[in-house]
Amino acid sequence: MGNIFLFSLIVGVVSALILIPISKNKKEGKFSISRGHITEVILIVLGVFAFYYFSNIDRNLSSLWVFVIIITGAGALIASGKERMIKTALFAGSLLIGAYFLTAVFFNADEKYEHTKMQEKVEIEAFDEAETPASVPPKFARNKMKKAFGQVPNTSYYELGNLQIQKVNGEFVYIAPVEFSGFFKWLNGDQTPGYFTLSATDSSANPKFMKTDMVYTPSSYFNKNIERHIRMNYPNHIFYGEPQLEINDHGKPYYIRTFGEFVSARNGFAAKGLVVVDPSNGKMNSYNLADVPEFIDGAVSPEAVSLQNSYFGNYVHGFWNSKFGKSDVKLPSDEGTEANVIPIFDAKGEMYYFTDFTSPKEGVDSMLGYSLTNARTGKATYYTGNLEESYMDSKGALQIIEKKFIEKKWGGEMPVLYNFYGEASWLTPVMDSNGFLQNYFIVSAANPEISAFANTPNEALKQYKTALQRGGSTVDGSSNAEEKQMNGTVVRVYKEKSGDFTIVSFLLDNRQNYTISSETNPLAIYLQEGDKVKVTYLETGEVFLPAKEIEIEGLE
């Protein structure tokens, strides 16, 4: 608290010196400090203290620019003679500084773009079917946690806090703190009892309430409020984004908040590090992004990443081009689950924020590219996709889902672009009107007429593979699958109906499994155990290799 008192006192004394008409007092022979002057100092000190305490704004001198304009203007108005000239000059200087801050947005667009310029690539690597490709949608996870709120002691005191995804002990989970539901509940409760955790990959899992006392939280008040507590310890840091809860592998919770610097003139933001707070005792540490503790996944706040995407998409040719000509401008999607971005994990378990970009032209749902931003380092890559093809954006994918289930009034949430079997594809969880998960929907970004849905992501992938075969697209499980041939005897056969066609899965005596659709190979429906066959297939590395052709001995 000492820092804010000292800051307020210095500002109050300097402001009083500017306001007091020294030359006028000198003429009247008054050199003493009057009660009125003391009152001025006290009122200014109290006003400055209240403003900085309740706003939590940084206490850098540059944050005083509006206040300086008011004080120097009032001082110049009250003064007379040479003193007025001096204070008028101060007022004019403060106006110039104010103009600099106010107009920064017009001239620092190029700096913002350079700060956020991304490495560019064409396409992400093909997806490995052995991994789970999608998370449980956060709206569904939140609903399940609310239904499990009875696990919380003194339930009426609390409500569910912000939801975020992270990796704990190698598992992808949602974390949501229990927060106070109001001021008087905080007075009575003093500390929150813990947090909820729920699997982000298994929709059948149930939430677990983890008991751990937290004193410093976003819903606490005065000095126990986590944002104010951080500000008191780091008065000059520039923060951007809400505090988020992160859990280490032992279940210990920490609140984190991203800090950085202005691009220029108190405008724009570039992330540089984060502050980590133990909510049980308030102890905290500050880290640069390069030194972030290993258990933290989202070191860079989703709000900061969303801002970065906006700079990259809008300011490629400066500020005015973003408003008028819009040459090469690309707009980041607003379909994200956290501050317009979607947290996802790669095969190594590292968290990235996904955002697709679309054209600023109205009525166009063509995707221009998408970005993946490393949530620990803030480094981003922009993927253009195959420039010879036109890809549908996330909004277009959501519209297809809405039309597909128009009678049931279901809708999609959290669309993410993957490379399934060499095909750029949108994978989206489908929710009903009550926020419950119904299925997973996959649609080709280049060929929207090719789609599939099922109760689980992996089952949807199998259906999608069949749909790709019907549509004449490739079904490469990797970006460079090799076409091979195999002769053998059928050991086992399994047939299942898929729409108007049959999917035939069979095992050869080489102990390898294959799958083929009767749409492209009608005679496959006659396949039976003991048949000798010649199979042309793609070496994708999957358990069931996609077969392109099959020749059954005796049926040619």
Coordinates of C-alpha atoms in Angstrom, one line a residue:
M1 CA 0.0 0.0 0.0
G2 CA 2.9 2.4 0.6
N3 CA 3.6 2.8 -3.0
I4 CA 0.2 4.1 -3.9
F5 CA 0.1 6.4 -0.9
L6 CA 3.5 7.9 -1.9
F7 CA 2.5 8.2 -5.6
S8 CA -0.8 9.9 -4.6
L9 CA 1.0 12.3 -2.2
I10 CA 3.6 13.3 -4.8
V11 CA 0.9 13.9 -7.5
G12 CA -1.1 15.9 -4.9
V13 CA 1.7 18.2 -3.9
V14 CA 2.9 18.8 -7.5
S15 CA -0.7 19.5 -8.6
A16 CA -1.2 22.0 -5.7
L17 CA 2.0 23.8 -6.7
I18 CA 0.6 24.2 -10.2
L19 CA -2.8 25.3 -9.0
I20 CA -1.7 27.8 -6.3
P21 CA -1.3 31.3 -7.9
I22 CA 2.1 32.1 -6.4
S23 CA 2.5 35.6 -8.1
K24 CA -0.9 36.7 -6.8
N25 CA -0.1 35.7 -3.3
K26 CA 3.3 37.4 -3.6
K27 CA 1.7 40.7 -4.5
E28 CA -0.6 40.4 -1.5
G29 CA 2.3 39.6 0.8
K30 CA 1.0 36.1 1.5
F31 CA 3.8 33.5 1.5
S32 CA 2.3 31.1 3.9
I33 CA 0.3 28.0 3.0
S34 CA -3.3 28.6 3.7
R35 CA -5.9 26.1 4.9
G36 CA -7.4 26.2 1.4
H37 CA -4.2 25.1 -0.1
I38 CA -3.9 22.3 2.3
T39 CA -7.4 21.2 1.5
E40 CA -6.6 21.2 -2.2
V41 CA -3.6 18.9 -1.6
I42 CA -5.7 16.6 0.6
L43 CA -8.6 16.4 -1.9
I44 CA -6.2 15.8 -4.9
V45 CA -4.3 13.1 -2.9
L46 CA -7.6 11.4 -2.0
G47 CA -8.9 11.7 -5.6
V48 CA -5.7 10.2 -7.1
F49 CA -5.6 7.4 -4.5
A50 CA -9.2 6.5 -5.1
F51 CA -8.8 6.5 -8.9
Y52 CA -5.7 4.3 -9.0
Y53 CA -6.9 2.0 -6.2
F54 CA -10.3 1.2 -7.7
S55 CA -9.3 1.3 -11.4
N56 CA -6.2 -0.9 -11.0
I57 CA -4.5 1.1 -13.8
D58 CA -0.7 1.2 -13.9
R59 CA 1.0 3.9 -12.0
N60 CA 3.4 5.0 -14.7
L61 CA 3.7 8.8 -15.1
S62 CA 2.3 8.5 -18.6
S63 CA -1.0 7.4 -17.1
L64 CA -1.5 10.9 -15.7
W65 CA -1.7 12.7 -19.0
V66 CA -5.5 13.5 -18.8
F67 CA -5.0 14.7 -15.2
V68 CA -2.1 16.9 -16.2
I69 CA -4.1 18.6 -18.9
I70 CA -6.9 19.4 -16.3
I71 CA -4.5 20.6 -13.6
T72 CA -2.3 22.8 -15.9
G73 CA -5.4 24.2 -17.6
A74 CA -6.9 25.2 -14.2
G75 CA -3.5 26.5 -13.0
A76 CA -3.1 28.7 -16.1
L77 CA -6.7 30.0 -15.7
I78 CA -6.2 31.0 -12.0
A79 CA -2.7 32.5 -12.4
S80 CA -1.8 36.0 -13.7
G81 CA 1.1 37.8 -15.3
K82 CA 4.3 35.9 -16.1
E83 CA 3.1 33.0 -14.0
R84 CA 0.1 32.6 -16.3
M85 CA 2.4 32.6 -19.3
I86 CA 4.5 29.8 -17.8
K87 CA 1.5 27.8 -16.8
T88 CA -0.1 28.3 -20.2
A89 CA 3.1 26.9 -21.7
L90 CA 2.8 23.9 -19.5
F91 CA -0.9 23.5 -20.5
A92 CA 0.0 23.7 -24.2
G93 CA 2.7 21.1 -23.7
S94 CA 0.2 18.8 -21.9
L95 CA -2.2 19.3 -24.8
L96 CA 0.6 18.2 -27.3
I97 CA 1.3 15.1 -25.1
G98 CA -2.5 14.4 -25.0
A99 CA -2.8 14.7 -28.8
Y100 CA 0.2 12.3 -29.2
F101 CA -1.5 9.7 -27.0
L102 CA -4.9 10.2 -28.6
T103 CA -3.6 9.9 -32.2
A104 CA -1.2 7.0 -31.6
V105 CA -3.8 4.6 -33.1
F106 CA -3.4 6.4 -36.4
F107 CA 0.4 6.2 -36.8
N108 CA 1.5 3.1 -34.9
A109 CA -0.3 0.5 -37.0
D110 CA 2.9 -0.4 -38.8
E111 CA 4.6 -1.0 -35.5
K112 CA 1.7 -3.2 -34.3
Y113 CA 1.9 -5.3 -37.5
E114 CA 5.7 -5.7 -37.2
H115 CA 5.3 -6.8 -33.5
T116 CA 2.8 -9.5 -34.6
K117 CA 4.1 -10.5 -37.9
M118 CA 3.8 -14.3 -38.2
Q119 CA 5.8 -17.0 -39.9
E120 CA 3.8 -18.3 -42.9
K121 CA 3.3 -21.9 -43.9
V122 CA 0.9 -23.7 -46.3
E123 CA -0.7 -26.6 -44.4
I124 CA -0.5 -28.4 -41.0
E125 CA 0.6 -32.0 -41.0
A126 CA -2.0 -34.6 -41.4
F127 CA -3.8 -35.7 -38.3
D128 CA -2.9 -38.9 -36.5
E129 CA -6.1 -41.0 -36.0
A130 CA -4.7 -42.5 -32.8
E131 CA -5.0 -39.1 -31.1
T132 CA -8.3 -37.6 -29.9
P133 CA -8.9 -34.7 -32.3
A134 CA -11.4 -32.6 -30.4
S135 CA -12.2 -31.4 -26.9
V136 CA -15.5 -31.4 -25.1
P137 CA -17.0 -28.0 -25.9
P138 CA -16.7 -25.6 -23.0
K139 CA -20.4 -24.8 -22.8
F140 CA -21.2 -28.5 -22.3
A141 CA -18.4 -28.7 -19.7
R142 CA -19.8 -25.7 -17.8
N143 CA -23.3 -27.2 -17.8
K144 CA -21.9 -30.4 -16.2
M145 CA -20.0 -28.5 -13.6
K146 CA -23.1 -26.5 -12.6
K147 CA -25.1 -29.7 -12.2
A148 CA -22.3 -30.9 -9.9
F149 CA -22.3 -27.7 -7.8
G150 CA -23.9 -29.6 -4.9
Q151 CA -20.4 -30.9 -4.1
V152 CA -19.4 -27.4 -2.9
P153 CA -19.8 -26.6 0.8
N154 CA -22.1 -23.6 1.6
T155 CA -23.2 -23.7 -2.0
S156 CA -25.3 -20.5 -1.7
Y157 CA -22.1 -18.4 -1.2
Y158 CA -20.6 -19.3 -4.5
E159 CA -20.9 -19.5 -8.2
L160 CA -18.8 -21.0 -11.0
G161 CA -15.9 -18.9 -12.3
N162 CA -14.3 -18.7 -15.7
L163 CA -13.6 -22.0 -17.5
Q164 CA -10.2 -22.7 -19.1
I165 CA -8.5 -25.8 -20.6
Q166 CA -5.1 -27.1 -19.7
K167 CA -3.0 -30.2 -19.4
V168 CA -2.6 -31.7 -16.0
N169 CA -0.6 -35.0 -15.5
G170 CA -0.7 -35.6 -19.2
E171 CA -4.5 -35.3 -19.4
F172 CA -6.5 -32.5 -21.0
V173 CA -8.9 -31.0 -18.6
Y174 CA -11.2 -28.1 -18.0
I175 CA -10.6 -26.1 -14.8
A176 CA -13.1 -23.7 -13.3
P177 CA -12.7 -22.0 -9.9
V178 CA -15.5 -21.5 -7.4
E179 CA -16.1 -17.8 -6.9
F180 CA -18.0 -15.6 -4.5
S181 CA -21.5 -14.6 -5.7
G182 CA -21.4 -11.2 -4.1
F183 CA -19.9 -8.7 -1.7
F184 CA -21.8 -9.9 1.4
K185 CA -21.0 -13.5 0.6
W186 CA -17.3 -12.6 0.5
L187 CA -17.6 -10.9 3.9
N188 CA -19.1 -14.0 5.4
G189 CA -17.0 -16.6 3.5
D190 CA -13.6 -14.8 3.4
Q191 CA -12.1 -17.6 1.2
T192 CA -13.3 -19.8 -1.6
P193 CA -13.3 -23.6 -1.1
G194 CA -11.6 -24.9 -4.3
Y195 CA -12.2 -25.6 -8.0
F196 CA -13.8 -28.1 -10.4
T197 CA -12.0 -30.2 -12.9
L198 CA -13.4 -32.2 -15.9
S199 CA -12.0 -34.2 -18.7
A200 CA -11.8 -32.1 -22.0
T201 CA -11.7 -35.2 -24.2
D202 CA -14.2 -37.6 -22.6
S203 CA -17.8 -36.3 -22.8
S204 CA -19.0 -39.1 -20.5
A205 CA -16.7 -38.1 -17.6
N206 CA -18.1 -36.3 -14.5
P207 CA -16.8 -33.2 -12.8
K208 CA -14.6 -33.5 -9.7
F209 CA -14.6 -30.8 -7.0
M210 CA -11.1 -30.3 -5.6
K211 CA -11.0 -28.8 -2.1
T212 CA -8.3 -26.1 -1.6
D213 CA -8.8 -22.7 0.2
M214 CA -8.2 -19.6 -2.0
V215 CA -8.1 -16.2 -0.3
Y216 CA -7.0 -14.0 -3.3
T217 CA -9.5 -14.5 -6.1
P218 CA -11.1 -12.4 -8.9
S219 CA -14.4 -12.3 -6.9
S220 CA -12.8 -11.1 -3.6
Y221 CA -12.9 -7.5 -2.6
F222 CA -10.4 -4.7 -1.6
N223 CA -6.9 -6.0 -1.1
K224 CA -8.0 -9.6 -1.4
N225 CA -9.0 -9.1 -5.0
I226 CA -6.5 -10.8 -7.1
E227 CA -6.1 -8.0 -9.7
R228 CA -5.6 -5.4 -7.0
H229 CA -3.2 -7.6 -5.1
I230 CA -1.1 -8.0 -8.2
R231 CA -1.2 -4.3 -9.0
M232 CA -0.1 -3.4 -5.5
N233 CA 3.0 -5.5 -6.0
Y234 CA 3.7 -4.6 -9.6
P235 CA 2.5 -1.0 -9.9
N236 CA 4.2 -0.2 -13.2
H237 CA 3.4 -3.4 -15.1
I238 CA 1.1 -3.3 -18.1
F239 CA -1.4 -6.1 -17.9
Y240 CA -3.8 -7.4 -20.6
G241 CA -6.4 -10.0 -20.2
E242 CA -8.2 -11.5 -17.2
P243 CA -6.5 -13.6 -14.5
Q244 CA -6.7 -17.3 -15.1
L245 CA -6.4 -20.3 -12.9
E246 CA -3.7 -22.8 -13.7
I247 CA -3.2 -26.1 -11.9
N248 CA 0.2 -27.9 -11.4
D249 CA 0.5 -31.6 -11.6
H250 CA 0.0 -32.0 -7.9
G251 CA -3.4 -30.2 -8.1
K252 CA -2.1 -26.9 -6.5
P253 CA -3.9 -23.9 -8.1
Y254 CA -2.2 -20.6 -9.1
Y255 CA -3.6 -17.5 -10.6
I256 CA -1.7 -16.1 -13.6
R257 CA -1.9 -12.8 -15.5
T258 CA -0.1 -11.7 -18.6
F259 CA 2.0 -8.5 -18.7
G260 CA 3.8 -6.7 -21.4
E261 CA 4.4 -3.3 -22.9
F262 CA 2.6 -0.7 -25.0
V263 CA 3.6 -0.7 -28.6
S264 CA 3.8 3.1 -28.4
A265 CA 2.2 6.1 -26.6
R266 CA 0.1 3.9 -24.2
N267 CA -1.5 2.2 -27.2
G268 CA -1.3 -1.4 -28.4
F269 CA 0.1 -4.3 -26.4
A270 CA 2.9 -6.8 -26.8
A271 CA 3.2 -9.7 -24.2
K272 CA 6.5 -10.1 -22.4
G273 CA 5.8 -12.3 -19.4
L274 CA 3.4 -13.2 -16.6
V275 CA 2.8 -13.0 -12.9
V276 CA 2.0 -16.2 -10.9
V277 CA 0.1 -15.9 -7.6
D278 CA -0.5 -18.5 -4.9
P279 CA -4.1 -17.7 -4.0
S280 CA -3.9 -19.3 -0.6
N281 CA -1.3 -16.8 0.8
G282 CA -0.8 -14.1 -1.9
K283 CA 2.9 -14.9 -2.6
M284 CA 3.8 -14.2 -6.2
N285 CA 6.6 -14.2 -8.8
S286 CA 7.1 -12.5 -12.1
Y287 CA 8.5 -14.5 -15.1
N288 CA 9.5 -13.6 -18.6
L289 CA 7.9 -15.8 -21.3
A290 CA 11.1 -17.6 -21.8
D291 CA 11.2 -18.7 -18.2
V292 CA 7.6 -19.7 -17.6
P293 CA 7.1 -22.6 -15.2
E294 CA 6.6 -25.9 -17.0
F295 CA 3.1 -26.6 -15.6
I296 CA 1.6 -23.4 -17.1
D297 CA 0.0 -23.9 -20.5
G298 CA -1.6 -20.5 -21.2
A299 CA 1.1 -18.0 -20.3
V300 CA -0.1 -15.6 -22.9
S301 CA -3.7 -14.6 -22.3
P302 CA -6.3 -15.4 -25.0
E303 CA -7.2 -11.6 -25.0
A304 CA -3.6 -10.8 -25.9
V305 CA -3.6 -13.4 -28.7
S306 CA -6.9 -12.1 -30.1
L307 CA -5.4 -8.5 -30.1
Q308 CA -2.3 -9.9 -31.9
N309 CA -4.5 -11.5 -34.5
S310 CA -6.4 -8.3 -35.1
Y311 CA -3.1 -6.4 -35.7
F312 CA -1.8 -9.0 -38.1
G313 CA -5.0 -9.2 -40.1
N314 CA -5.9 -5.5 -40.2
Y315 CA -2.7 -3.5 -40.3
V316 CA -0.8 -5.2 -43.2
H317 CA -0.8 -1.9 -45.0
G318 CA -1.4 0.5 -42.2
F319 CA -4.3 2.0 -40.3
W320 CA -6.1 3.9 -43.1
N321 CA -6.0 0.8 -45.4
S322 CA -7.8 -1.2 -42.7
K323 CA -10.7 1.3 -42.8
F324 CA -11.0 2.2 -46.5
G325 CA -9.1 0.4 -49.3
K326 CA -8.7 -2.9 -47.2
S327 CA -6.1 -4.3 -49.6
D328 CA -4.9 -7.7 -48.3
V329 CA -6.9 -7.2 -45.1
K330 CA -8.1 -10.4 -43.4
L331 CA -10.5 -10.4 -40.5
P332 CA -9.9 -12.9 -37.6
S333 CA -13.0 -15.0 -36.7
D334 CA -15.1 -14.2 -33.7
E335 CA -16.3 -17.8 -33.3
G336 CA -13.7 -18.7 -30.6
T337 CA -14.5 -19.9 -27.2
E338 CA -12.1 -17.7 -25.3
A339 CA -11.8 -14.0 -26.4
N340 CA -12.4 -15.1 -30.0
V341 CA -9.7 -17.8 -30.0
I342 CA -9.9 -21.5 -29.5
P343 CA -7.4 -23.4 -27.3
I344 CA -6.2 -26.7 -28.8
F345 CA -3.4 -29.1 -28.2
D346 CA -0.9 -30.5 -30.7
A347 CA 0.4 -34.1 -30.7
K348 CA 3.2 -33.1 -28.2
G349 CA 0.7 -31.8 -25.7
E350 CA 1.5 -28.1 -26.3
M351 CA -1.3 -25.7 -26.2
Y352 CA -2.0 -23.3 -29.1
Y353 CA -4.7 -20.7 -29.8
F354 CA -6.5 -21.3 -33.1
T355 CA -8.2 -18.5 -35.2
D356 CA -9.3 -18.6 -38.8
F357 CA -9.3 -15.4 -41.0
T358 CA -11.9 -14.4 -43.5
S359 CA -12.4 -11.7 -46.1
P360 CA -13.7 -8.2 -45.0
K361 CA -16.2 -8.4 -47.9
E362 CA -19.7 -8.9 -46.7
G363 CA -21.5 -12.1 -47.6
V364 CA -18.3 -14.0 -48.2
D365 CA -17.5 -17.1 -46.1
S366 CA -14.2 -18.0 -47.8
M367 CA -11.3 -18.6 -45.4
L368 CA -8.1 -16.8 -46.2
G369 CA -6.0 -18.7 -43.7
Y370 CA -5.7 -19.5 -40.0
S371 CA -3.2 -18.9 -37.2
L372 CA -1.8 -21.1 -34.5
T373 CA -0.3 -19.2 -31.6
N374 CA 1.9 -21.0 -29.0
A375 CA 0.2 -20.3 -25.7
R376 CA 3.4 -20.3 -23.7
T377 CA 5.7 -18.3 -26.0
G378 CA 3.3 -16.1 -28.0
K379 CA 5.0 -17.1 -31.3
A380 CA 2.4 -17.5 -34.1
T381 CA 2.3 -19.2 -37.5
Y382 CA -0.1 -18.3 -40.2
Y383 CA -1.3 -21.1 -42.5
T384 CA -2.6 -20.1 -45.9
G385 CA -3.8 -23.6 -46.9
N386 CA -3.6 -24.8 -50.5
L387 CA -3.7 -21.5 -52.6
E388 CA -5.2 -23.4 -55.5
E389 CA -8.3 -24.3 -53.5
S390 CA -11.0 -22.1 -51.9
Y391 CA -11.6 -23.0 -48.2
M392 CA -14.8 -22.4 -46.3
D393 CA -14.3 -20.4 -43.0
S394 CA -15.6 -21.4 -39.5
K395 CA -18.7 -19.4 -39.9
G396 CA -19.6 -21.3 -43.1
A397 CA -19.1 -24.6 -41.2
L398 CA -21.4 -23.5 -38.4
Q399 CA -24.1 -22.5 -41.0
I400 CA -23.9 -26.0 -42.6
I401 CA -24.5 -27.6 -39.1
E402 CA -27.4 -25.2 -38.4
K403 CA -29.1 -26.2 -41.7
K404 CA -28.3 -29.9 -41.2
F405 CA -30.1 -30.0 -37.9
I406 CA -32.6 -27.2 -38.5
E407 CA -35.6 -29.2 -37.2
K408 CA -33.8 -30.2 -34.0
K409 CA -32.5 -26.6 -33.5
W410 CA -29.0 -27.9 -32.9
G411 CA -25.9 -25.7 -33.5
G412 CA -22.1 -26.0 -33.6
E413 CA -19.5 -24.7 -31.1
M414 CA -15.7 -24.5 -31.2
P415 CA -15.0 -25.3 -34.9
V416 CA -11.3 -26.2 -35.5
L417 CA -9.6 -26.9 -38.9
Y418 CA -7.7 -30.2 -39.2
N419 CA -6.0 -32.0 -42.0
F420 CA -7.9 -35.4 -42.0
Y421 CA -6.6 -37.9 -44.6
G422 CA -5.0 -35.1 -46.7
E423 CA -8.3 -33.0 -46.7
A424 CA -8.6 -29.7 -44.9
S425 CA -11.7 -30.3 -42.7
W426 CA -13.7 -28.6 -40.0
L427 CA -14.4 -30.6 -36.9
T428 CA -17.2 -29.2 -34.7
P429 CA -19.0 -30.4 -31.6
V430 CA -22.8 -30.1 -32.1
M431 CA -24.9 -28.9 -29.2
D432 CA -28.6 -28.9 -28.5
S433 CA -30.6 -25.8 -27.3
N434 CA -29.9 -26.8 -23.7
G435 CA -26.2 -26.9 -24.1
F436 CA -25.8 -30.7 -24.2
L437 CA -23.4 -32.4 -26.5
Q438 CA -25.2 -34.4 -29.3
N439 CA -22.5 -35.4 -31.8
Y440 CA -19.4 -34.4 -33.7
F441 CA -19.6 -33.0 -37.2
I442 CA -16.8 -33.1 -39.8
V443 CA -17.1 -31.2 -43.1
S444 CA -14.6 -30.7 -45.9
A445 CA -13.4 -27.0 -46.1
A446 CA -12.7 -27.4 -49.8
N447 CA -15.8 -29.5 -50.6
P448 CA -18.6 -28.7 -48.2
E449 CA -20.9 -31.3 -49.7
I450 CA -18.6 -34.0 -48.1
S451 CA -19.5 -34.3 -44.4
A452 CA -20.2 -36.9 -41.7
F453 CA -21.2 -37.0 -38.0
A454 CA -21.2 -39.5 -35.2
N455 CA -21.3 -39.7 -31.4
T456 CA -17.6 -39.6 -30.9
P457 CA -14.7 -37.9 -32.8
N458 CA -13.1 -41.2 -33.8
E459 CA -16.4 -42.6 -35.0
A460 CA -17.0 -39.4 -37.0
L461 CA -13.6 -39.8 -38.5
K462 CA -14.4 -43.3 -39.8
Q463 CA -17.7 -42.0 -41.3
Y464 CA -15.8 -39.1 -42.8
K465 CA -13.3 -41.4 -44.4
T466 CA -16.1 -43.2 -46.2
A467 CA -17.7 -39.9 -47.3
L468 CA -14.3 -38.8 -48.8
Q469 CA -14.2 -42.1 -50.8
R470 CA -17.6 -41.5 -52.1
G471 CA -16.7 -37.9 -53.0
G472 CA -13.6 -38.9 -54.9
S473 CA -11.3 -37.1 -52.5
T474 CA -8.1 -38.7 -51.1
V475 CA -8.1 -40.6 -47.9
D476 CA -4.4 -40.3 -47.1
G477 CA -3.9 -40.7 -43.4
S478 CA -0.6 -38.9 -43.8
S479 CA 0.5 -36.2 -46.2
N480 CA 2.6 -38.7 -48.3
A481 CA 0.8 -42.1 -48.0
E482 CA 2.3 -44.7 -50.4
E483 CA 0.0 -46.7 -52.6
K484 CA 0.7 -50.5 -52.3
Q485 CA -0.8 -53.8 -53.4
M486 CA -1.2 -57.0 -51.5
N487 CA -2.4 -60.6 -52.4
G488 CA -3.9 -62.7 -49.7
T489 CA -6.7 -64.9 -48.3
V490 CA -9.6 -63.3 -46.4
V491 CA -9.7 -64.5 -42.7
R492 CA -12.5 -62.4 -41.3
V493 CA -15.2 -60.1 -42.8
Y494 CA -17.4 -57.4 -41.2
K495 CA -20.1 -55.5 -43.2
E496 CA -22.0 -52.4 -42.0
K497 CA -24.6 -50.2 -43.7
S498 CA -23.7 -46.6 -44.2
G499 CA -26.5 -44.7 -46.0
D500 CA -27.2 -46.3 -49.3
F501 CA -23.9 -48.2 -49.3
T502 CA -22.0 -50.8 -47.3
I503 CA -18.6 -50.5 -45.6
V504 CA -16.7 -53.7 -45.8
S505 CA -13.9 -54.3 -43.3
F506 CA -11.8 -57.5 -43.7
L507 CA -8.7 -59.2 -42.3
L508 CA -6.2 -61.0 -44.6
D509 CA -3.9 -63.8 -43.6
N510 CA -1.0 -61.3 -43.3
R511 CA -2.8 -60.1 -40.2
Q512 CA -3.5 -56.7 -41.7
N513 CA -7.0 -55.0 -41.7
Y514 CA -8.5 -53.1 -44.7
T515 CA -11.7 -51.2 -45.3
I516 CA -13.5 -50.4 -48.5
S517 CA -16.9 -48.9 -49.6
S518 CA -19.3 -50.7 -52.0
E519 CA -19.9 -47.3 -53.6
T520 CA -16.6 -47.4 -55.4
N521 CA -16.3 -51.2 -55.4
P522 CA -19.8 -52.7 -55.7
L523 CA -18.6 -56.3 -55.8
A524 CA -17.1 -55.9 -52.3
I525 CA -20.5 -56.8 -50.8
Y526 CA -19.9 -60.4 -52.0
L527 CA -16.6 -60.7 -50.1
Q528 CA -16.5 -63.7 -47.7
E529 CA -14.0 -65.7 -45.6
G530 CA -11.7 -67.9 -47.7
D531 CA -11.7 -65.6 -50.8
K532 CA -8.4 -64.9 -52.4
V533 CA -8.1 -61.2 -53.2
K534 CA -5.7 -58.6 -54.6
V535 CA -6.0 -55.3 -52.7
T536 CA -4.7 -51.9 -53.8
Y537 CA -4.5 -49.7 -50.6
L538 CA -2.8 -46.7 -49.1
E539 CA -0.1 -47.2 -46.5
T540 CA -1.4 -44.7 -43.9
G541 CA -0.2 -46.5 -40.8
E542 CA -3.7 -46.9 -39.5
V543 CA -5.2 -50.0 -37.9
F544 CA -7.7 -50.2 -40.9
L545 CA -5.9 -49.3 -44.1
P546 CA -8.1 -47.6 -46.7
A547 CA -8.4 -49.8 -49.8
K548 CA -8.9 -48.1 -53.2
E549 CA -9.6 -51.3 -55.2
I550 CA -10.2 -55.0 -54.6
E551 CA -10.2 -57.9 -57.0
I552 CA -11.9 -61.1 -55.8
E553 CA -10.7 -64.3 -57.4
G554 CA -13.6 -65.9 -59.3
L555 CA -15.7 -62.7 -59.5
E556 CA -13.7 -60.8 -62.2

